[in-house]
GROMACS .gro file of N, CA and C in nm:
model
  501
    1MET      N    1   2.518  -0.645   0.937
    1MET     CA    2   2.428  -0.558   0.923
    1MET      C    3   2.437  -0.454   1.037
    2SER      N    4   2.368  -0.508   1.145
    2SER     CA    5   2.338  -0.409   1.249
    2SER      C    6   2.456  -0.303   1.322
    3GLY      N    7   2.573  -0.447   1.264
    3GLY     CA    8   2.681  -0.291   1.354
    3GLY      C    9   2.757  -0.325   1.447
    4ILE      N   10   2.745  -0.453   1.538
    4ILE     CA   11   2.740  -0.531   1.663
    4ILE      C   12   2.869  -0.603   1.650
    5PRO      N   13   3.012  -0.593   1.702
    5PRO     CA   14   3.110  -0.649   1.686
    5PRO      C   15   3.053  -0.776   1.733
    6PRO      N   16   3.155  -0.945   1.627
    6PRO     CA   17   3.182  -1.092   1.672
    6PRO      C   18   3.125  -1.114   1.853
    7ASP      N   19   3.240  -1.039   1.897
    7ASP     CA   20   3.218  -0.999   2.046
    7ASP      C   21   3.127  -0.985   2.158
    8GLN      N   22   3.062  -0.935   2.070
    8GLN     CA   23   2.925  -0.863   2.157
    8GLN      C   24   2.802  -0.944   2.031
    9ALA      N   25   2.823  -1.095   2.018
    9ALA     CA   26   2.702  -1.130   1.975
    9ALA      C   27   2.624  -1.151   2.023
   10GLU      N   28   2.645  -1.219   2.199
   10GLU     CA   29   2.512  -1.249   2.245
   10GLU      C   30   2.419  -1.113   2.288
   11PHE      N   31   2.439  -0.982   2.248
   11PHE     CA   32   2.386  -0.895   2.265
   11PHE      C   33   2.310  -0.849   2.134
   12ALA      N   34   2.294  -0.936   2.021
   12ALA     CA   35   2.190  -0.941   1.876
   12ALA      C   36   2.090  -1.060   1.928
   13LEU      N   37   2.117  -1.048   1.986
   13LEU     CA   38   1.971  -1.106   2.012
   13LEU      C   39   1.883  -1.046   2.105
   14THR      N   40   1.892  -0.953   2.161
   14THR     CA   41   1.843  -0.843   2.241
   14THR      C   42   1.768  -0.749   2.108
   15LEU      N   43   1.615  -0.752   2.121
   15LEU     CA   44   1.546  -0.697   2.003
   15LEU      C   45   1.485  -0.489   2.096
   16LYS      N   46   1.565  -0.479   1.989
   16LYS     CA   47   1.536  -0.260   1.967
   16LYS      C   48   1.455  -0.277   1.895
   17LEU      N   49   1.314  -0.157   1.968
   17LEU     CA   50   1.260  -0.148   1.849
   17LEU      C   51   1.231  -0.084   1.752
   18ASP      N   52   1.355   0.076   1.779
   18ASP     CA   53   1.405   0.127   1.739
   18ASP      C   54   1.455   0.137   1.613
   19GLU      N   55   1.575   0.009   1.686
   19GLU     CA   56   1.652  -0.080   1.537
   19GLU      C   57   1.520  -0.211   1.444
   20PHE      N   58   1.462  -0.213   1.489
   20PHE     CA   59   1.382  -0.353   1.446
   20PHE      C   60   1.342  -0.330   1.323
   21LEU      N   61   1.390  -0.361   1.237
   21LEU     CA   62   1.303  -0.336   1.063
   21LEU      C   63   1.192  -0.346   1.031
   22PRO      N   64   1.109  -0.443   1.087
   22PRO     CA   65   0.981  -0.441   1.043
   22PRO      C   66   0.913  -0.295   1.144
   23HIS      N   67   0.956  -0.309   1.245
   23HIS     CA   68   0.896  -0.156   1.282
   23HIS      C   69   0.945  -0.025   1.227
   24ARG      N   70   1.087  -0.034   1.186
   24ARG     CA   71   1.149   0.067   1.091
   24ARG      C   72   1.082   0.115   0.944
   25LEU      N   73   1.057   0.016   0.898
   25LEU     CA   74   0.975   0.009   0.797
   25LEU      C   75   0.800   0.039   0.780
   26ASN      N   76   0.705   0.008   0.868
   26ASN     CA   77   0.637   0.031   0.932
   26ASN      C   78   0.597   0.171   0.972
   27MET      N   79   0.704   0.257   1.043
   27MET     CA   80   0.735   0.363   1.160
   27MET      C   81   0.749   0.492   0.964
   28CYS      N   82   0.829   0.464   0.881
   28CYS     CA   83   0.764   0.539   0.728
   28CYS      C   84   0.704   0.514   0.696
   29SER      N   85   0.641   0.358   0.622
   29SER     CA   86   0.525   0.361   0.551
   29SER      C   87   0.420   0.475   0.611
   30GLY      N   88   0.400   0.443   0.755
   30GLY     CA   89   0.304   0.531   0.853
   30GLY      C   90   0.349   0.689   0.808
   31SER      N   91   0.458   0.737   0.810
   31SER     CA   92   0.501   0.862   0.792
   31SER      C   93   0.427   0.910   0.661
   32VAL      N   94   0.501   0.840   0.526
   32VAL     CA   95   0.441   0.854   0.424
   32VAL      C   96   0.321   0.874   0.397
   33SER      N   97   0.227   0.808   0.456
   33SER     CA   98   0.118   0.740   0.371
   33SER      C   99   0.027   0.888   0.443
   34THR      N  100   0.068   0.915   0.584
   34THR     CA  101   0.021   1.003   0.682
   34THR      C  102   0.054   1.168   0.618
   35ALA      N  103   0.189   1.217   0.563
   35ALA     CA  104   0.181   1.298   0.457
   35ALA      C  105   0.085   1.323   0.342
   36LEU      N  106   0.151   1.212   0.267
   36LEU     CA  107   0.033   1.166   0.146
   36LEU      C  108  -0.066   1.189   0.183
   37SER      N  109  -0.149   1.125   0.229
   37SER     CA  110  -0.306   1.108   0.254
   37SER      C  111  -0.320   1.323   0.299
   38ARG      N  112  -0.275   1.437   0.327
   38ARG     CA  113  -0.252   1.531   0.280
   38ARG      C  114  -0.351   1.575   0.213
   39ILE      N  115  -0.278   1.544   0.068
   39ILE     CA  116  -0.274   1.508  -0.050
   39ILE      C  117  -0.452   1.561  -0.121
   40TYR      N  118  -0.533   1.422  -0.017
   40TYR     CA  119  -0.695   1.396  -0.086
   40TYR      C  120  -0.730   1.414   0.034
   41ALA      N  121  -0.724   1.367   0.187
   41ALA     CA  122  -0.766   1.389   0.259
   41ALA      C  123  -0.865   1.503   0.281
   42GLU      N  124  -0.826   1.556   0.318
   42GLU     CA  125  -0.888   1.733   0.332
   42GLU      C  126  -1.011   1.788   0.181
   43ARG      N  127  -0.947   1.773   0.068
   43ARG     CA  128  -1.031   1.798  -0.016
   43ARG      C  129  -1.106   1.756  -0.015
   44TYR      N  130  -1.111   1.613  -0.024
   44TYR     CA  131  -1.183   1.492  -0.061
   44TYR      C  132  -1.281   1.396   0.040
   45GLN      N  133  -1.261   1.388   0.140
   45GLN     CA  134  -1.272   1.305   0.331
   45GLN      C  135  -1.252   1.184   0.258
   46ILE      N  136  -1.158   1.179   0.207
   46ILE     CA  137  -1.108   0.970   0.198
   46ILE      C  138  -0.952   0.949   0.290
   47GLY      N  139  -0.975   0.894   0.341
   47GLY     CA  140  -0.879   0.785   0.394
   47GLY      C  141  -0.765   0.667   0.329
   48VAL      N  142  -0.711   0.669   0.358
   48VAL     CA  143  -0.587   0.541   0.235
   48VAL      C  144  -0.648   0.445   0.217
   49PRO      N  145  -0.698   0.369   0.276
   49PRO     CA  146  -0.850   0.288   0.203
   49PRO      C  147  -0.896   0.312   0.136
   50GLU      N  148  -0.956   0.407   0.121
   50GLU     CA  149  -1.036   0.457   0.010
   50GLU      C  150  -0.964   0.487  -0.132
   51TRP      N  151  -0.855   0.565  -0.100
   51TRP     CA  152  -0.704   0.610  -0.175
   51TRP      C  153  -0.711   0.515  -0.316
   52ARG      N  154  -0.639   0.382  -0.188
   52ARG     CA  155  -0.559   0.265  -0.275
   52ARG      C  156  -0.648   0.229  -0.378
   53VAL      N  157  -0.840   0.169  -0.323
   53VAL     CA  158  -0.887   0.182  -0.345
   53VAL      C  159  -0.891   0.272  -0.523
   54ILE      N  160  -0.888   0.375  -0.505
   54ILE     CA  161  -0.930   0.442  -0.632
   54ILE      C  162  -0.777   0.465  -0.737
   55VAL      N  163  -0.690   0.479  -0.654
   55VAL     CA  164  -0.523   0.442  -0.713
   55VAL      C  165  -0.562   0.327  -0.801
   56ILE      N  166  -0.562   0.164  -0.714
   56ILE     CA  167  -0.579   0.101  -0.800
   56ILE      C  168  -0.710   0.031  -0.962
   57LEU      N  169  -0.784   0.072  -0.927
   57LEU     CA  170  -0.923   0.131  -1.045
   57LEU      C  171  -0.875   0.234  -1.098
   58GLY      N  172  -0.809   0.341  -1.113
   58GLY     CA  173  -0.774   0.405  -1.196
   58GLY      C  174  -0.689   0.331  -1.308
   59GLU      N  175  -0.543   0.258  -1.224
   59GLU     CA  176  -0.483   0.199  -1.264
   59GLU      C  177  -0.533   0.109  -1.404
   60PHE      N  178  -0.570  -0.005  -1.277
   60PHE     CA  179  -0.610  -0.152  -1.351
   60PHE      C  180  -0.734  -0.122  -1.459
   61GLY      N  181  -0.880  -0.031  -1.416
   61GLY     CA  182  -0.982  -0.024  -1.475
   61GLY      C  183  -1.050  -0.119  -1.388
   62GLN      N  184  -1.189  -0.180  -1.406
   62GLN     CA  185  -1.217  -0.261  -1.366
   62GLN      C  186  -1.230  -0.400  -1.327
   63LEU      N  187  -1.208  -0.380  -1.152
   63LEU     CA  188  -1.162  -0.535  -1.098
   63LEU      C  189  -1.262  -0.544  -1.004
   64THR      N  190  -1.187  -0.706  -0.955
   64THR     CA  191  -1.331  -0.712  -0.831
   64THR      C  192  -1.330  -0.680  -0.701
   65ALA      N  193  -1.341  -0.700  -0.587
   65ALA     CA  194  -1.253  -0.657  -0.482
   65ALA      C  195  -1.172  -0.751  -0.402
   66LYS      N  196  -1.186  -0.878  -0.467
   66LYS     CA  197  -1.044  -0.982  -0.424
   66LYS      C  198  -0.944  -0.938  -0.440
   67GLU      N  199  -0.968  -0.889  -0.606
   67GLU     CA  200  -0.829  -0.783  -0.670
   67GLU      C  201  -0.794  -0.673  -0.665
   68ILE      N  202  -0.888  -0.634  -0.574
   68ILE     CA  203  -0.771  -0.472  -0.513
   68ILE      C  204  -0.720  -0.557  -0.430
   69GLY      N  205  -0.810  -0.585  -0.297
   69GLY     CA  206  -0.742  -0.655  -0.181
   69GLY      C  207  -0.558  -0.701  -0.235
   70ALA      N  208  -0.572  -0.781  -0.347
   70ALA     CA  209  -0.459  -0.817  -0.302
   70ALA      C  210  -0.327  -0.692  -0.416
   71HIS      N  211  -0.374  -0.592  -0.574
   71HIS     CA  212  -0.328  -0.517  -0.548
   71HIS      C  213  -0.251  -0.452  -0.473
   72GLY      N  214  -0.351  -0.371  -0.371
   72GLY     CA  215  -0.300  -0.342  -0.270
   72GLY      C  216  -0.251  -0.415  -0.120
   73GLN      N  217  -0.280  -0.509  -0.139
   73GLN     CA  218  -0.226  -0.599   0.029
   73GLN      C  219  -0.270  -0.541   0.076
   74MET      N  220  -0.440  -0.567   0.090
   74MET     CA  221  -0.581  -0.482   0.175
   74MET      C  222  -0.621  -0.630   0.222
   75HIS      N  223  -0.706  -0.606   0.354
   75HIS     CA  224  -0.775  -0.719   0.407
   75HIS      C  225  -0.915  -0.725   0.320
   76LYS      N  226  -0.977  -0.819   0.303
   76LYS     CA  227  -1.082  -0.799   0.237
   76LYS      C  228  -1.219  -0.707   0.332
   77THR      N  229  -1.216  -0.709   0.444
   77THR     CA  230  -1.279  -0.615   0.515
   77THR      C  231  -1.277  -0.442   0.479
   78LYS      N  232  -1.165  -0.426   0.487
   78LYS     CA  233  -1.075  -0.308   0.467
   78LYS      C  234  -1.095  -0.276   0.290
   79VAL      N  235  -1.130  -0.339   0.222
   79VAL     CA  236  -1.167  -0.287   0.079
   79VAL      C  237  -1.283  -0.313   0.062
   80SER      N  238  -1.334  -0.412   0.134
   80SER     CA  239  -1.485  -0.353   0.142
   80SER      C  240  -1.558  -0.272   0.247
   81ARG      N  241  -1.480  -0.228   0.303
   81ARG     CA  242  -1.544  -0.078   0.412
   81ARG      C  243  -1.506   0.044   0.274
   82ALA      N  244  -1.312   0.031   0.253
   82ALA     CA  245  -1.374   0.137   0.119
   82ALA      C  246  -1.490   0.146   0.021
   83VAL      N  247  -1.462   0.016  -0.005
   83VAL     CA  248  -1.599   0.072  -0.129
   83VAL      C  249  -1.697   0.102  -0.068
   84ALA      N  250  -1.739   0.029  -0.020
   84ALA     CA  251  -1.875   0.095   0.033
   84ALA      C  252  -1.869   0.233   0.074
   85GLY      N  253  -1.774   0.292   0.161
   85GLY     CA  254  -1.845   0.465   0.131
   85GLY      C  255  -1.744   0.519   0.008
   86LEU      N  256  -1.691   0.447  -0.083
   86LEU     CA  257  -1.679   0.513  -0.181
   86LEU      C  258  -1.800   0.514  -0.335
   87GLU      N  259  -1.867   0.398  -0.297
   87GLU     CA  260  -1.989   0.363  -0.341
   87GLU      C  261  -2.093   0.425  -0.261
   88GLN      N  262  -2.100   0.491  -0.159
   88GLN     CA  263  -2.187   0.533  -0.084
   88GLN      C  264  -2.168   0.732  -0.155
   89ARG      N  265  -2.075   0.766  -0.218
   89ARG     CA  266  -2.036   0.877  -0.261
   89ARG      C  267  -2.006   0.941  -0.374
   90SER      N  268  -2.048   0.769  -0.449
   90SER     CA  269  -2.042   0.784  -0.577
   90SER      C  270  -1.956   0.829  -0.674
   91PHE      N  271  -1.889   0.724  -0.604
   91PHE     CA  272  -1.698   0.695  -0.656
   91PHE      C  273  -1.676   0.629  -0.746
   92VAL      N  274  -1.771   0.490  -0.673
   92VAL     CA  275  -1.710   0.359  -0.735
   92VAL      C  276  -1.858   0.323  -0.790
   93THR      N  277  -1.890   0.205  -0.874
   93THR     CA  278  -1.998   0.206  -0.919
   93THR      C  279  -1.948   0.023  -0.967
   94ARG      N  280  -2.081  -0.020  -0.901
   94ARG     CA  281  -2.069  -0.204  -0.916
   94ARG      C  282  -2.200  -0.263  -0.946
   95ARG      N  283  -2.069  -0.362  -1.004
   95ARG     CA  284  -2.213  -0.422  -1.192
   95ARG      C  285  -2.179  -0.585  -1.105
   96ALA      N  286  -2.221  -0.619  -1.116
   96ALA     CA  287  -2.300  -0.774  -1.106
   96ALA      C  288  -2.230  -0.843  -1.202
   97ASN      N  289  -2.132  -0.984  -1.138
   97ASN     CA  290  -2.084  -1.099  -1.217
   97ASN      C  291  -2.124  -1.184  -1.241
   98ALA      N  292  -2.244  -1.185  -1.441
   98ALA     CA  293  -2.287  -1.280  -1.387
   98ALA      C  294  -2.283  -1.458  -1.415
   99ALA      N  295  -2.111  -1.453  -1.396
   99ALA     CA  296  -1.995  -1.569  -1.418
   99ALA      C  297  -2.082  -1.601  -1.253
  100ASP      N  298  -2.026  -1.556  -1.164
  100ASP     CA  299  -1.996  -1.519  -1.032
  100ASP      C  300  -2.079  -1.477  -0.980
  101LEU      N  301  -2.218  -1.428  -0.918
  101LEU     CA  302  -2.301  -1.337  -0.843
  101LEU      C  303  -2.271  -1.321  -0.741
  102ARG      N  304  -2.164  -1.385  -0.654
  102ARG     CA  305  -2.136  -1.396  -0.550
  102ARG      C  306  -2.030  -1.251  -0.551
  103GLU      N  307  -1.940  -1.237  -0.653
  103GLU     CA  308  -1.926  -1.076  -0.607
  103GLU      C  309  -1.871  -1.030  -0.731
  104ALA      N  310  -1.858  -0.901  -0.768
  104ALA     CA  311  -1.882  -0.803  -0.831
  104ALA      C  312  -1.793  -0.737  -0.902
  105PHE      N  313  -1.824  -0.696  -1.051
  105PHE     CA  314  -1.683  -0.565  -1.095
  105PHE      C  315  -1.711  -0.428  -1.050
  106LEU      N  316  -1.562  -0.405  -0.985
  106LEU     CA  317  -1.645  -0.235  -0.934
  106LEU      C  318  -1.491  -0.114  -0.995
  107SER      N  319  -1.527  -0.047  -1.078
  107SER     CA  320  -1.539   0.030  -1.100
  107SER      C  321  -1.541   0.161  -1.086
  108LEU      N  322  -1.486   0.322  -1.187
  108LEU     CA  323  -1.468   0.400  -1.108
  108LEU      C  324  -1.585   0.462  -1.139
  109THR      N  325  -1.634   0.590  -1.101
  109THR     CA  326  -1.710   0.684  -1.185
  109THR      C  327  -1.697   0.817  -1.260
  110PRO      N  328  -1.778   0.891  -1.354
  110PRO     CA  329  -1.683   1.002  -1.394
  110PRO      C  330  -1.558   1.058  -1.230
  111GLU      N  331  -1.740   1.071  -1.131
  111GLU     CA  332  -1.655   1.163  -1.030
  111GLU      C  333  -1.577   1.125  -0.967
  112GLY      N  334  -1.489   0.951  -0.968
  112GLY     CA  335  -1.395   0.861  -0.918
  112GLY      C  336  -1.279   0.916  -0.994
  113ARG      N  337  -1.328   0.933  -1.083
  113ARG     CA  338  -1.259   0.927  -1.238
  113ARG      C  339  -1.132   1.091  -1.201
  114ALA      N  340  -1.299   1.185  -1.157
  114ALA     CA  341  -1.137   1.300  -1.175
  114ALA      C  342  -1.097   1.351  -1.028
  115ILE      N  343  -1.149   1.261  -0.880
  115ILE     CA  344  -1.062   1.266  -0.820
  115ILE      C  345  -0.958   1.225  -0.825
  116TYR      N  346  -0.923   1.093  -0.915
  116TYR     CA  347  -0.802   1.044  -0.962
  116TYR      C  348  -0.687   1.076  -1.041
  117ASP      N  349  -0.831   1.145  -1.144
  117ASP     CA  350  -0.710   1.243  -1.243
  117ASP      C  351  -0.662   1.403  -1.198
  118ASP      N  352  -0.688   1.432  -1.090
  118ASP     CA  353  -0.719   1.573  -1.015
  118ASP      C  354  -0.575   1.596  -0.972
  119VAL      N  355  -0.545   1.392  -0.797
  119VAL     CA  356  -0.432   1.401  -0.709
  119VAL      C  357  -0.315   1.277  -0.818
  120ALA      N  358  -0.381   1.179  -0.877
  120ALA     CA  359  -0.261   1.137  -0.932
  120ALA      C  360  -0.132   1.202  -0.942
  121PRO      N  361  -0.166   1.313  -1.085
  121PRO     CA  362  -0.004   1.402  -1.049
  121PRO      C  363   0.038   1.433  -0.954
  122GLN      N  364  -0.063   1.508  -0.820
  122GLN     CA  365   0.063   1.492  -0.697
  122GLN      C  366   0.063   1.490  -0.617
  123ALA      N  367   0.022   1.325  -0.638
  123ALA     CA  368   0.097   1.214  -0.578
  123ALA      C  369   0.253   1.197  -0.642
  124VAL      N  370   0.235   1.152  -0.739
  124VAL     CA  371   0.399   1.155  -0.871
  124VAL      C  372   0.447   1.235  -0.763
  125GLU      N  373   0.412   1.383  -0.848
  125GLU     CA  374   0.530   1.476  -0.746
  125GLU      C  375   0.568   1.478  -0.575
  126PHE      N  376   0.483   1.448  -0.533
  126PHE     CA  377   0.496   1.409  -0.382
  126PHE      C  378   0.616   1.305  -0.354
  127VAL      N  379   0.580   1.185  -0.479
  127VAL     CA  380   0.717   1.054  -0.469
  127VAL      C  381   0.783   1.105  -0.506
  128ASN      N  382   0.812   1.208  -0.578
  128ASN     CA  383   0.923   1.277  -0.658
  128ASN      C  384   0.993   1.341  -0.537
  129ARG      N  385   0.930   1.475  -0.508
  129ARG     CA  386   1.020   1.525  -0.372
  129ARG      C  387   1.079   1.403  -0.284
  130LEU      N  388   0.941   1.318  -0.254
  130LEU     CA  389   1.086   1.258  -0.149
  130LEU      C  390   1.188   1.089  -0.138
  131LEU      N  391   1.159   1.125  -0.317
  131LEU     CA  392   1.309   1.033  -0.324
  131LEU      C  393   1.414   1.115  -0.439
  132ALA      N  394   1.354   1.271  -0.423
  132ALA     CA  395   1.483   1.375  -0.386
  132ALA      C  396   1.585   1.400  -0.303
  133SER      N  397   1.561   1.351  -0.171
  133SER     CA  398   1.614   1.313  -0.034
  133SER      C  399   1.731   1.211  -0.027
  134ILE      N  400   1.728   1.132  -0.121
  134ILE     CA  401   1.775   1.017  -0.161
  134ILE      C  402   1.883   1.089  -0.249
  135ASP      N  403   2.049   1.042  -0.237
  135ASP     CA  404   2.125   1.019  -0.373
  135ASP      C  405   2.044   0.965  -0.495
  136PRO      N  406   2.138   1.054  -0.623
  136PRO     CA  407   2.045   0.976  -0.728
  136PRO      C  408   2.137   0.870  -0.770
  137SER      N  409   2.289   0.821  -0.697
  137SER     CA  410   2.293   0.730  -0.716
  137SER      C  411   2.287   0.613  -0.625
  138ASP      N  412   2.222   0.688  -0.516
  138ASP     CA  413   2.113   0.580  -0.440
  138ASP      C  414   2.005   0.490  -0.419
  139ARG      N  415   1.955   0.571  -0.565
  139ARG     CA  416   1.805   0.548  -0.560
  139ARG      C  417   1.733   0.402  -0.617
  140GLU      N  418   1.839   0.362  -0.710
  140GLU     CA  419   1.842   0.246  -0.740
  140GLU      C  420   1.865   0.157  -0.692
  141ALA      N  421   1.946   0.186  -0.657
  141ALA     CA  422   1.985   0.054  -0.464
  141ALA      C  423   1.831   0.083  -0.392
  142PHE      N  424   1.815   0.160  -0.393
  142PHE     CA  425   1.750   0.165  -0.276
  142PHE      C  426   1.631   0.053  -0.315
  143CYS      N  427   1.550   0.105  -0.450
  143CYS     CA  428   1.393   0.094  -0.504
  143CYS      C  429   1.451  -0.061  -0.561
  144ARG      N  430   1.594  -0.135  -0.546
  144ARG     CA  431   1.618  -0.261  -0.580
  144ARG      C  432   1.592  -0.337  -0.416
  145VAL      N  433   1.589  -0.278  -0.293
  145VAL     CA  434   1.615  -0.325  -0.174
  145VAL      C  435   1.445  -0.372  -0.126
  146LEU      N  436   1.407  -0.304  -0.189
  146LEU     CA  437   1.234  -0.302  -0.112
  146LEU      C  438   1.230  -0.348  -0.202
  147THR      N  439   1.251  -0.418  -0.287
  147THR     CA  440   1.170  -0.545  -0.364
  147THR      C  441   1.149  -0.657  -0.342
  148GLN      N  442   1.374  -0.663  -0.309
  148GLN     CA  443   1.422  -0.749  -0.265
  148GLN      C  444   1.351  -0.832  -0.082
  149LEU      N  445   1.280  -0.711   0.001
  149LEU     CA  446   1.279  -0.794   0.082
  149LEU      C  447   1.102  -0.788   0.095
  150THR      N  448   1.042  -0.767  -0.036
  150THR     CA  449   0.945  -0.743  -0.031
  150THR      C  450   0.895  -0.864  -0.109
  151GLU      N  451   0.961  -0.939  -0.194
  151GLU     CA  452   0.965  -1.087  -0.206
  151GLU      C  453   1.001  -1.170  -0.136
  152ARG      N  454   1.104  -1.153  -0.050
  152ARG     CA  455   1.110  -1.246   0.036
  152ARG      C  456   1.041  -1.217   0.176
  153SER      N  457   1.033  -1.162   0.213
  153SER     CA  458   0.901  -1.155   0.295
  153SER      C  459   0.829  -1.230   0.267
  154GLY      N  460   0.732  -1.200   0.169
  154GLY     CA  461   0.617  -1.269   0.090
  154GLY      C  462   0.649  -1.444   0.057
  155ALA      N  463   0.785  -1.494   0.090
  155ALA     CA  464   0.822  -1.618   0.057
  155ALA      C  465   0.846  -1.656   0.166
  156MET      N  466   0.872  -1.575   0.302
  156MET     CA  467   0.905  -1.647   0.396
  156MET      C  468   0.767  -1.687   0.470
  157ALA      N  469   0.691  -1.595   0.485
  157ALA     CA  470   0.534  -1.571   0.532
  157ALA      C  471   0.486  -1.782   0.441
  158GLU      N  472   0.464  -1.748   0.333
  158GLU     CA  473   0.405  -1.900   0.239
  158GLU      C  474   0.506  -1.967   0.381
  159ASP      N  475   0.616  -1.965   0.361
  159ASP     CA  476   0.709  -2.090   0.413
  159ASP      C  477   0.630  -2.076   0.563
  160ILE      N  478   0.700  -1.982   0.680
  160ILE     CA  479   0.648  -2.039   0.777
  160ILE      C  480   0.477  -2.033   0.801
  161ALA      N  481   0.399  -2.025   0.719
  161ALA     CA  482   0.238  -2.049   0.719
  161ALA      C  483   0.160  -2.222   0.702
  162LYS      N  484   0.354  -2.258   0.607
  162LYS     CA  485   0.281  -2.459   0.574
  162LYS      C  486   0.239  -2.578   0.716
  163PRO      N  487   0.385  -2.509   0.716
  163PRO     CA  488   0.354  -2.644   0.858
  163PRO      C  489   0.205  -2.630   0.945
  164ALA      N  490   0.177  -2.461   0.984
  164ALA     CA  491   0.025  -2.425   1.048
  164ALA      C  492  -0.045  -2.493   0.959
  165LYS      N  493  -0.064  -2.462   0.820
  165LYS     CA  494  -0.164  -2.541   0.715
  165LYS      C  495  -0.161  -2.696   0.740
  166ALA      N  496  -0.044  -2.758   0.717
  166ALA     CA  497   0.003  -2.898   0.768
  166ALA      C  498  -0.040  -2.998   0.886
  167GLY      N  499  -0.073  -2.985   0.951
  167GLY     CA  500  -0.118  -2.934   1.105
  167GLY      C  501  -0.219  -2.943   1.140
   0.00000   0.00000   0.00000
């Protein structure tokens, strides 16, 4: 995978940040998020966490903050701050859960839905333009590899956490 000849295997233990997969994925993610955010940041003065909340609610409708966090792989404090800001600006509304008063159901207001309806097609076009840089024969493999890496890293995180929970 790294292209290191077998006779130089001892050098494989040296971590080079620019070649380190987690760093490269993080850099790619940051670059893509920054570019995409230019579509909605200036027009609506919202950041990446707020955009994620809007997109998740736009797709799934009414959810709890915990469910939003799960869908967006966002920490609960980041979700809470994003929701508070969106609620203050009347983009998101909160309805108490009668079955569990500790949580609330969140949904887009008409203003929040208008943002989603305005920006979502532009975001889809952005992704299409981004993927156009990948040879068509490689796109399916790329998506498959991303799914495999996501699933594998999730399983590895659970495996690594098991001893810490047991002890």
